[in-house]
PDB file of C-alpha atoms in Angstrom:
ATOM      1  CA  MET A   1     192.036  91.622 233.725  1.00 75.00           C
ATOM      2  CA  GLY A   2     194.652  91.400 230.970  1.00 77.00           C
ATOM      3  CA  VAL A   3     194.636  94.884 230.516  1.00 83.00           C
ATOM      4  CA  LEU A   4     195.314  95.585 233.887  1.00 86.00           C
ATOM      5  CA  LEU A   5     198.355  93.436 234.102  1.00 84.00           C
ATOM      6  CA  GLU A   6     199.830  95.124 231.101  1.00 87.00           C
ATOM      7  CA  LEU A   7     199.563  98.500 232.684  1.00 89.00           C
ATOM      8  CA  ALA A   8     201.550  97.091 235.871  1.00 88.00           C
ATOM      9  CA  PHE A   9     203.921  95.594 233.677  1.00 88.00           C
ATOM     10  CA  PHE A  10     204.487  98.942 231.826  1.00 92.00           C
ATOM     11  CA  ALA A  11     204.484 100.949 235.021  1.00 91.00           C
ATOM     12  CA  LEU A  12     206.742  98.793 237.003  1.00 91.00           C
ATOM     13  CA  PRO A  13     210.241 100.288 235.686  1.00 90.00           C
ATOM     14  CA  PHE A  14     208.983 103.834 236.338  1.00 90.00           C
ATOM     15  CA  LEU A  15     207.717 102.732 239.914  1.00 91.00           C
ATOM     16  CA  ALA A  16     211.133 101.296 240.597  1.00 87.00           C
ATOM     17  CA  TYR A  17     213.177 103.862 239.122  1.00 85.00           C
ATOM     18  CA  THR A  18     210.957 106.493 241.464  1.00 85.00           C
ATOM     19  CA  ALA A  19     211.512 104.286 244.565  1.00 84.00           C
ATOM     20  CA  TRP A  20     215.290 104.080 243.747  1.00 79.00           C
ATOM     21  CA  TRP A  21     215.189 107.985 243.718  1.00 78.00           C
ATOM     22  CA  ARG A  22     213.278 108.721 246.774  1.00 79.00           C
ATOM     23  CA  LEU A  23     215.327 105.992 249.111  1.00 77.00           C
ATOM     24  CA  SER A  24     218.567 107.713 247.657  1.00 70.00           C
ATOM     25  CA  GLY A  25     217.728 110.882 249.526  1.00 66.00           C
ATOM     26  CA  ARG A  26     217.216 113.114 246.408  1.00 64.00           C
ATOM     27  CA  LYS A  27     220.728 114.286 246.982  1.00 65.00           C
ATOM     28  CA  PRO A  28     223.032 114.859 244.018  1.00 64.00           C
ATOM     29  CA  GLY A  29     225.762 112.720 244.325  1.00 67.00           C
ATOM     30  CA  HIS A  30     224.183 110.721 247.063  1.00 68.00           C
ATOM     31  CA  GLU A  31     223.825 107.140 246.267  1.00 72.00           C
ATOM     32  CA  PRO A  32     221.532 104.330 247.765  1.00 71.00           C
ATOM     33  CA  SER A  33     223.180 102.492 250.482  1.00 78.00           C
ATOM     34  CA  ARG A  34     224.587  99.176 249.771  1.00 86.00           C
ATOM     35  CA  ARG A  35     222.097  97.001 251.454  1.00 88.00           C
ATOM     36  CA  LEU A  36     219.471  98.542 249.157  1.00 82.00           C
ATOM     37  CA  VAL A  37     222.027  97.673 246.127  1.00 85.00           C
ATOM     38  CA  THR A  38     222.484  94.214 247.277  1.00 92.00           C
ATOM     39  CA  LEU A  39     218.982  93.607 247.799  1.00 90.00           C
ATOM     40  CA  ALA A  40     218.343  94.818 244.410  1.00 88.00           C
ATOM     41  CA  ALA A  41     220.680  92.664 242.704  1.00 93.00           C
ATOM     42  CA  ILE A  42     219.409  89.689 244.555  1.00 95.00           C
ATOM     43  CA  GLY A  43     215.952  90.639 243.107  1.00 92.00           C
ATOM     44  CA  VAL A  44     217.395  90.763 239.858  1.00 93.00           C
ATOM     45  CA  VAL A  45     219.085  87.525 239.947  1.00 95.00           C
ATOM     46  CA  CYS A  46     215.976  85.632 241.413  1.00 95.00           C
ATOM     47  CA  ALA A  47     213.771  87.030 238.376  1.00 93.00           C
ATOM     48  CA  VAL A  48     216.227  85.821 235.960  1.00 94.00           C
ATOM     49  CA  ALA A  49     216.571  82.340 237.514  1.00 95.00           C
ATOM     50  CA  GLY A  50     212.916  82.039 237.851  1.00 92.00           C
ATOM     51  CA  ALA A  51     212.301  82.844 234.158  1.00 90.00           C
ATOM     52  CA  ILE A  52     215.162  80.516 233.204  1.00 90.00           C
ATOM     53  CA  TYR A  53     213.821  77.933 235.162  1.00 90.00           C
ATOM     54  CA  PHE A  54     210.372  77.947 234.105  1.00 88.00           C
ATOM     55  CA  GLY A  55     211.656  78.438 230.265  1.00 82.00           C
ATOM     56  CA  LEU A  56     213.351  75.475 230.651  1.00 84.00           C
ATOM     57  CA  SER A  57     210.805  73.406 232.577  1.00 82.00           C
ATOM     58  CA  ARG A  58     208.254  73.414 229.861  1.00 77.00           C
ATOM     59  CA  SER A  59     208.664  70.598 227.258  1.00 66.00           C
ATOM     60  CA  LEU A  60     208.175  71.406 223.553  1.00 66.00           C
ATOM     61  CA  GLN A  61     208.330  67.787 222.818  1.00 68.00           C
ATOM     62  CA  GLY A  62     205.318  65.259 223.094  1.00 66.00           C
ATOM     63  CA  ASP A  63     201.774  65.673 222.418  1.00 70.00           C
ATOM     64  CA  ALA A  64     200.870  68.276 220.254  1.00 75.00           C
ATOM     65  CA  TYR A  65     197.784  70.830 221.144  1.00 77.00           C
ATOM     66  CA  VAL A  66     194.614  69.591 219.787  1.00 80.00           C
ATOM     67  CA  PRO A  67     191.784  72.368 220.089  1.00 87.00           C
ATOM     68  CA  ALA A  68     188.406  71.502 221.134  1.00 89.00           C
ATOM     69  CA  ARG A  69     185.587  70.926 218.003  1.00 90.00           C
ATOM     70  CA  ILE A  70     182.120  71.154 217.571  1.00 91.00           C
ATOM     71  CA  GLU A  71     180.716  67.877 216.197  1.00 91.00           C
ATOM     72  CA  SER A  72     176.837  68.074 215.494  1.00 90.00           C
ATOM     73  CA  GLY A  73     176.491  70.737 218.058  1.00 87.00           C
ATOM     74  CA  ARG A  74     178.517  69.264 221.030  1.00 90.00           C
ATOM     75  CA  ILE A  75     181.906  70.337 221.958  1.00 89.00           C
ATOM     76  CA  VAL A  76     184.178  67.283 221.727  1.00 88.00           C
ATOM     77  CA  ARG A  77     187.843  67.545 223.449  1.00 81.00           C
TER      78      ARG A  77
END
């Protein structure tokens, strides 16, 4: 599953460029519509805002992570 996710993240910019190229009509000098550019900008802003929110909502303070350990043949939290 992890490998597929990494491949998807790798392929995403290429797929986005291909979609942009196809939607622009493949004509030299022809640009995509204003609506498409606006929607792309909104998507980028939402992605960046979500990443910032996720990063700031995680606390680095508090309880430290203690991994499980094995004692007398049993797993202890």
